[in-house]
mmCIF file of N, CA and C in Angstrom:
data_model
loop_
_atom_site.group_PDB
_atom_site.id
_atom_site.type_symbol
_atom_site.label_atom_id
_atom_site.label_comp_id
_atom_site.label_asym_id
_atom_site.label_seq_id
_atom_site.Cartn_x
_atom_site.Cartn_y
_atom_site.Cartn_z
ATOM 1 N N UNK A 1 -13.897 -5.223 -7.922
ATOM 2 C CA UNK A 1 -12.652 -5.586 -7.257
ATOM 3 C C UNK A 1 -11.863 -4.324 -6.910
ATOM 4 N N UNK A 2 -11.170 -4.342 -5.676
ATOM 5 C CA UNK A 2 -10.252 -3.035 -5.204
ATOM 6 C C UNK A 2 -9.461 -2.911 -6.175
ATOM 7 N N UNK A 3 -8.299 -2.037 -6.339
ATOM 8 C CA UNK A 3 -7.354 -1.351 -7.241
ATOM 9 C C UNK A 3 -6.185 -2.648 -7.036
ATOM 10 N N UNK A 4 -5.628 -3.237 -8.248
ATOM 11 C CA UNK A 4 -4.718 -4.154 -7.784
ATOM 12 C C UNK A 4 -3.470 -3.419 -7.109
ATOM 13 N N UNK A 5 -2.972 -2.647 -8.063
ATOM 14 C CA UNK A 5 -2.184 -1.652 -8.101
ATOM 15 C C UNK A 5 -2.355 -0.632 -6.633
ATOM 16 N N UNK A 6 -2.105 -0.803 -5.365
ATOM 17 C CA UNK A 6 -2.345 0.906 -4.849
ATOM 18 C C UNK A 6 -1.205 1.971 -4.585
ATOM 19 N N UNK A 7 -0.106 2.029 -4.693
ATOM 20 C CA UNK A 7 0.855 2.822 -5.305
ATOM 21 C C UNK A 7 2.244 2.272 -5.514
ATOM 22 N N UNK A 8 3.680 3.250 -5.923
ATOM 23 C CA UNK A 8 4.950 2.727 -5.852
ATOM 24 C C UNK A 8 5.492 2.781 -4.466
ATOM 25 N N UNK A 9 5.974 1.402 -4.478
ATOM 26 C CA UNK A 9 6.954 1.621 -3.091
ATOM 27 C C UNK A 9 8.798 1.822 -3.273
ATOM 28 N N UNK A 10 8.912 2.916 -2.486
ATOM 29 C CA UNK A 10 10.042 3.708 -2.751
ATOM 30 C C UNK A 10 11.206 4.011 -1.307
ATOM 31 N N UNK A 11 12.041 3.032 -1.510
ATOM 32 C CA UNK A 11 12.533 2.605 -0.582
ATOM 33 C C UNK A 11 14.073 2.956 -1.240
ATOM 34 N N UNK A 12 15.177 3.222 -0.508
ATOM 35 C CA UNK A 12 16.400 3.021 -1.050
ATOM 36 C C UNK A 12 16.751 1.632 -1.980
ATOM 37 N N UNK A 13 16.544 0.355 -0.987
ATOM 38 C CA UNK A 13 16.873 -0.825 -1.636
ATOM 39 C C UNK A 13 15.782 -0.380 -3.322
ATOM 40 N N UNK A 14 14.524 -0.540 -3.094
ATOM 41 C CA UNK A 14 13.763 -0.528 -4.660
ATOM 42 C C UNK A 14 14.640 0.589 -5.503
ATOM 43 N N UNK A 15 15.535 1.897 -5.330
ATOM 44 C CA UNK A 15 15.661 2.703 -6.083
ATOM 45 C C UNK A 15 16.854 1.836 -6.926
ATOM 46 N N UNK A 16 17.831 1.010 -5.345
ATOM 47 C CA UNK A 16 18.938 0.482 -6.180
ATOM 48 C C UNK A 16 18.619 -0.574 -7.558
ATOM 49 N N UNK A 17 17.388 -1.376 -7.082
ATOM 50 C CA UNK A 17 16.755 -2.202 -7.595
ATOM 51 C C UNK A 17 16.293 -1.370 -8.838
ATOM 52 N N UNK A 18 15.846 -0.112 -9.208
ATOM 53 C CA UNK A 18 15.576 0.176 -10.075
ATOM 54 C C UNK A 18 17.067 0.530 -11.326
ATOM 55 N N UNK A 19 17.393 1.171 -10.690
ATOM 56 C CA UNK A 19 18.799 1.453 -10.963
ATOM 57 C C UNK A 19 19.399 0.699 -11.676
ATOM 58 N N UNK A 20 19.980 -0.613 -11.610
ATOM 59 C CA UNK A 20 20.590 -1.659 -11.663
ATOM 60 C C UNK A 20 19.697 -3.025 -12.249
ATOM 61 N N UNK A 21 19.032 -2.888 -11.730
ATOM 62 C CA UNK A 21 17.831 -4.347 -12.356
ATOM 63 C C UNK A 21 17.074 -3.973 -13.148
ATOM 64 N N UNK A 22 16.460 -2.652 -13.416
ATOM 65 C CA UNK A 22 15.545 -2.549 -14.152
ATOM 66 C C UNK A 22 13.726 -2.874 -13.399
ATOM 67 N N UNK A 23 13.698 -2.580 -12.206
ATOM 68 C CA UNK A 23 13.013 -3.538 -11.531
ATOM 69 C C UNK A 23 12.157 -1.910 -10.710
ATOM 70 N N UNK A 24 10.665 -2.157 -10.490
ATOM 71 C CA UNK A 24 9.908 -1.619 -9.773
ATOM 72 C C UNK A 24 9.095 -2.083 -8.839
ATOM 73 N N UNK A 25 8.998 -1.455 -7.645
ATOM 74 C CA UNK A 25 8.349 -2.036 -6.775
ATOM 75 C C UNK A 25 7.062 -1.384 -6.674
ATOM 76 N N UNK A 26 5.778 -2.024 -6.029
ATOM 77 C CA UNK A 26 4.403 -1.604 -5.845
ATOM 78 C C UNK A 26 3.929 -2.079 -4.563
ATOM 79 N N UNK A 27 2.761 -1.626 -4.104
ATOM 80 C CA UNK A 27 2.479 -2.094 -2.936
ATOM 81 C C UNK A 27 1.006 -2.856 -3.812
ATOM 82 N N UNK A 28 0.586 -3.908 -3.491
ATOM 83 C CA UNK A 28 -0.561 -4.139 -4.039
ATOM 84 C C UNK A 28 -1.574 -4.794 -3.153
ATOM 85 N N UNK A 29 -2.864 -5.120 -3.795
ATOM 86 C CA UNK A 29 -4.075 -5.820 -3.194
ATOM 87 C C UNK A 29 -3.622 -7.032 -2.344
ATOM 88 N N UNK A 30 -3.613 -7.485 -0.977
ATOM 89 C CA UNK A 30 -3.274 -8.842 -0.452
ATOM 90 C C UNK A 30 -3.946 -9.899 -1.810
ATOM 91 N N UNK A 31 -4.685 -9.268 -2.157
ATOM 92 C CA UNK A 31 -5.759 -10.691 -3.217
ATOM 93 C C UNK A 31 -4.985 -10.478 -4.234
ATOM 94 N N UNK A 32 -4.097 -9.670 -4.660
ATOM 95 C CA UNK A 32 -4.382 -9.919 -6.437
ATOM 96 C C UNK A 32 -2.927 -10.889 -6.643
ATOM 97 N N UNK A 33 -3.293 -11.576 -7.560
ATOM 98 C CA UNK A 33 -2.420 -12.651 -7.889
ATOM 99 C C UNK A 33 -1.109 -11.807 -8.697
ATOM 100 N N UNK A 34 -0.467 -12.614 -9.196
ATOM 101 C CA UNK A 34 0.798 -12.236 -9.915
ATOM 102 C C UNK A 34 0.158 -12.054 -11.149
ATOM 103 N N UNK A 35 0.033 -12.933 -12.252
ATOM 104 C CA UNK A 35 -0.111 -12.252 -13.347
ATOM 105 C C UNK A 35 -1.727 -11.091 -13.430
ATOM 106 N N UNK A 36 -2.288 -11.109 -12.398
ATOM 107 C CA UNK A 36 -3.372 -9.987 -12.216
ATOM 108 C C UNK A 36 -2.373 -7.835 -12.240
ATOM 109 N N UNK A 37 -1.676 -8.635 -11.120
ATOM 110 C CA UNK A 37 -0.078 -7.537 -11.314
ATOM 111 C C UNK A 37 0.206 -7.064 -12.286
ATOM 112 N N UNK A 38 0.569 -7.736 -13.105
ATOM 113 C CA UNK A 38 1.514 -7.424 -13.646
ATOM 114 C C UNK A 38 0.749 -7.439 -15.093
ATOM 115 N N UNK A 39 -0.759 -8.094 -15.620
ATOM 116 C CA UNK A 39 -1.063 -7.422 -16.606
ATOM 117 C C UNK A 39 -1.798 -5.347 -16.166
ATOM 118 N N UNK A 40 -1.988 -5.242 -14.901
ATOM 119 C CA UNK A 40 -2.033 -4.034 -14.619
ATOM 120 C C UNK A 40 -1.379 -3.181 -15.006
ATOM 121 N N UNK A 41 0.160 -3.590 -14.187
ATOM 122 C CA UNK A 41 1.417 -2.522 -14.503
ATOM 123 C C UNK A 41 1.204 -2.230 -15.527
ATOM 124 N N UNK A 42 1.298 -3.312 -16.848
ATOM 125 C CA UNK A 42 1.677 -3.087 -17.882
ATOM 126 C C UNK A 42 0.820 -2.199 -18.688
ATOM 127 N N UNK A 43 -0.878 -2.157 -18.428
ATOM 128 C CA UNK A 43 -1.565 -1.322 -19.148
ATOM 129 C C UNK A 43 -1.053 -0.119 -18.576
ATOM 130 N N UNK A 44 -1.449 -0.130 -17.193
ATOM 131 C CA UNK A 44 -0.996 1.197 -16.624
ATOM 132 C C UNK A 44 0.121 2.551 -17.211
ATOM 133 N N UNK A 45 1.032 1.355 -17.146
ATOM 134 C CA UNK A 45 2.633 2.387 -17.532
ATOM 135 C C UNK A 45 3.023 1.920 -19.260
ATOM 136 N N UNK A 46 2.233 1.390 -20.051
ATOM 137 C CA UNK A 46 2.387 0.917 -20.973
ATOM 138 C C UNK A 46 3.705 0.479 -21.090
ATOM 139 N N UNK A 47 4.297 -0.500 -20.705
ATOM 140 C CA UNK A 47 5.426 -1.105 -20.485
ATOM 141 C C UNK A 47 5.167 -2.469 -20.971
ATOM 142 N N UNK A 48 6.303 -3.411 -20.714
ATOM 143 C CA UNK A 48 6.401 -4.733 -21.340
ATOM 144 C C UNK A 48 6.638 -5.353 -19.559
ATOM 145 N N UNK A 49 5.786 -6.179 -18.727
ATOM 146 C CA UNK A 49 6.272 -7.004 -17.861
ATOM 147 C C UNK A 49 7.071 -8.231 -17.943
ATOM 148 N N UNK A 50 8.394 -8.648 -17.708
ATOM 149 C CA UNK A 50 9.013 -9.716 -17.880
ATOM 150 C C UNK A 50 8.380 -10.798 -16.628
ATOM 151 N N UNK A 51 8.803 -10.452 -15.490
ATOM 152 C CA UNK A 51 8.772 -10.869 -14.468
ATOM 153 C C UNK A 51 7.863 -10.163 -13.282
ATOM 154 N N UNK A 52 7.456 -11.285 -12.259
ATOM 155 C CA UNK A 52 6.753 -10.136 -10.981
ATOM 156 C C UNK A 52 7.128 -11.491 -9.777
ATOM 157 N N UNK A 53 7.395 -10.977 -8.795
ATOM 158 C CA UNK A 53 8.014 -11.429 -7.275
ATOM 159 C C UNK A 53 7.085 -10.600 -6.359
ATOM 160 N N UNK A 54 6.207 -11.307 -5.377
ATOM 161 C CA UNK A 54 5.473 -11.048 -4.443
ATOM 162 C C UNK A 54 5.776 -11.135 -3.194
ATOM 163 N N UNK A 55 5.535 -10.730 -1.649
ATOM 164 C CA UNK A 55 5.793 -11.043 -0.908
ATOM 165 C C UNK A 55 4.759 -10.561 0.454
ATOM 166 N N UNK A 56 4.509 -10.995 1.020
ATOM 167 C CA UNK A 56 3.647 -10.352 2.017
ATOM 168 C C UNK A 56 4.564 -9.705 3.569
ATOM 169 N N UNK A 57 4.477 -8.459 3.461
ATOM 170 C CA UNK A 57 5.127 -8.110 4.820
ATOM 171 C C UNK A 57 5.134 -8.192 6.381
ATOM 172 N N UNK A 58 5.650 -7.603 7.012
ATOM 173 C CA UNK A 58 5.326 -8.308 8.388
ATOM 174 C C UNK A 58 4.059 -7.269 8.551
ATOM 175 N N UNK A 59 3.902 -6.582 8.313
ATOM 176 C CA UNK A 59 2.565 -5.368 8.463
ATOM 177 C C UNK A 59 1.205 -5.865 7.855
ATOM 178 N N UNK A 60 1.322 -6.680 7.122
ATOM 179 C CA UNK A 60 0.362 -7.513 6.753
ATOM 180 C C UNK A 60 -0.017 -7.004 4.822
ATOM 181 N N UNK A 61 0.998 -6.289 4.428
ATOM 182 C CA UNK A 61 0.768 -5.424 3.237
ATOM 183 C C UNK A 61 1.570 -6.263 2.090
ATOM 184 N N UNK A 62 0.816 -6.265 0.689
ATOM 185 C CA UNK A 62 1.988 -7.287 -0.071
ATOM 186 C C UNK A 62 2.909 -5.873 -0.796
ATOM 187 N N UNK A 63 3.836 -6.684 -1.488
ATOM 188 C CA UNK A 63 4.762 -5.926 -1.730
ATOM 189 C C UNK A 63 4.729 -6.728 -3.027
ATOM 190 N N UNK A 64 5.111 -6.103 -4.675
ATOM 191 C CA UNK A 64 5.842 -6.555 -5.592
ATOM 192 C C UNK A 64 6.518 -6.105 -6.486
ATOM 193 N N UNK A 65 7.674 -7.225 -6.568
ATOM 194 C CA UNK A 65 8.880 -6.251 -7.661
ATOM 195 C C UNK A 65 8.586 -6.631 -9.037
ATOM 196 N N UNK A 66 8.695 -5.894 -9.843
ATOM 197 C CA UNK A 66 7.752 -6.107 -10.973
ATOM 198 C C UNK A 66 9.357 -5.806 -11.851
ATOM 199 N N UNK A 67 9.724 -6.915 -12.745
ATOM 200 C CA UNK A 67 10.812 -6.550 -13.896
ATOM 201 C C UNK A 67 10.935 -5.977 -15.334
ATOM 202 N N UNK A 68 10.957 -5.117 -15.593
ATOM 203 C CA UNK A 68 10.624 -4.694 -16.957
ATOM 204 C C UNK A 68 11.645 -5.052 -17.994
ATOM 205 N N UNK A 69 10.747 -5.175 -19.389
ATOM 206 C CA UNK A 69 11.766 -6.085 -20.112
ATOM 207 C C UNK A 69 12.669 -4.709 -20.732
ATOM 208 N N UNK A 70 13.790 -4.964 -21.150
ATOM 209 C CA UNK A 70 14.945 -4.395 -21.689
ATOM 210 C C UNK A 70 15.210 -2.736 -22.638
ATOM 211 N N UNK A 71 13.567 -3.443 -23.125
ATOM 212 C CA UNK A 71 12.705 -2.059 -24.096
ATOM 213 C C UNK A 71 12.456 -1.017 -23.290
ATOM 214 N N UNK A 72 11.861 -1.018 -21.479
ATOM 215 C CA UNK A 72 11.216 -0.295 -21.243
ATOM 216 C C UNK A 72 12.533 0.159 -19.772
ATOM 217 N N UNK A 73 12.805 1.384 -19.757
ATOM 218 C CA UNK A 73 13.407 1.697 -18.448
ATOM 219 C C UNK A 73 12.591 1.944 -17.493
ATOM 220 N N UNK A 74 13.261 1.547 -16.154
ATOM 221 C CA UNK A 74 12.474 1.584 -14.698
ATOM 222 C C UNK A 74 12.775 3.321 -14.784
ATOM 223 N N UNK A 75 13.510 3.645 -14.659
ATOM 224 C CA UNK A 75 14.147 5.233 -13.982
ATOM 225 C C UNK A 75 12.618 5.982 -14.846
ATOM 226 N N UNK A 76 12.623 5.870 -16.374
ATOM 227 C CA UNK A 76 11.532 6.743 -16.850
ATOM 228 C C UNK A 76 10.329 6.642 -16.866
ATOM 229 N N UNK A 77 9.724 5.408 -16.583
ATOM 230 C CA UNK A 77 8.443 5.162 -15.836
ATOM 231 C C UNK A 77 8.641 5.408 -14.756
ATOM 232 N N UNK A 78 8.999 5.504 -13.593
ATOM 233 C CA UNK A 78 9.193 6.010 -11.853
ATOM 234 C C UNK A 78 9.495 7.714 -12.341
ATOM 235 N N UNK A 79 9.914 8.275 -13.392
ATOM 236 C CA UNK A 79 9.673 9.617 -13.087
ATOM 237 C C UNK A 79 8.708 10.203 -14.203
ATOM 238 N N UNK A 80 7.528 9.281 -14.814
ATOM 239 C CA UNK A 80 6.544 9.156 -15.176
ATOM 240 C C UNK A 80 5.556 8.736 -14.347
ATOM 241 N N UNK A 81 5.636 8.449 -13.171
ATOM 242 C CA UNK A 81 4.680 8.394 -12.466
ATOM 243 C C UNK A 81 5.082 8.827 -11.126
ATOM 244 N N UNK A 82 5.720 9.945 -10.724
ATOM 245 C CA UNK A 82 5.619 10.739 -9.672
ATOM 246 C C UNK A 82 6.736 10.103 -8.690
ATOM 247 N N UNK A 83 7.415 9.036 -8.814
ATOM 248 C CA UNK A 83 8.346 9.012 -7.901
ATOM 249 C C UNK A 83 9.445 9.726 -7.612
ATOM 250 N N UNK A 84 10.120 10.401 -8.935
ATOM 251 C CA UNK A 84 11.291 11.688 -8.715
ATOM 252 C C UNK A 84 10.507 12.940 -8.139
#
C-alpha cells in the first residue's frame, strides 16, 4: 500500500489551527481511511490521536486535520518534523 501519510500541510489557516486547537494538518492517500490516518500519525510522531476530519479538495488531493489529545502539543511535533 502507498504511504498513508505523504506530508504536512502548512497553510496559514492549519498554523492558526495548530496554534489554538491543537490540531495538524496532512495531505494523505485519496484511499486511506480515517482511522488508517490517524493510527499512522500516531506511530509516526508518537503522539495520542483524539480526532481526524477528512476532506477531498478541489485538486483532487485529500486533506486531514488530525487533533491531538491535550498530552501532546501540535507546535512541538510540527517543529519535530520540519515544519518551523
Amino acid at each position: 500500500m502507498t504511504d498513508v501519510v505523504k506530508h504536512p500541510h502548512v497553510t496559514e489557516k492549519a498554523m492558526d489551527k495548530m496554534d489554538f486547537e491543537n490540531k495538524l494538518q496532512f495531505i494523505c492517500d485519496t484511499g486511506a481511511t480515517k482511522p488508517e490516518i490517524a493510527e499512522t500519525v500516531a506511530q509516526r510522531f508518537d503522539v495520542t490521536v483524539e480526532d481526524v476530519t477528512t476532506m477531498v479538495t478541489m485538486d483532487g488531493t485529500k486533506k486531514a486535520t488530525v487533533r491531538l489529545s491535550e498530552d501532546d502539543d501540535a507546535q512541538e511535533v510540527a517543529s519535530r518534523i520540519g515544519v518551523f
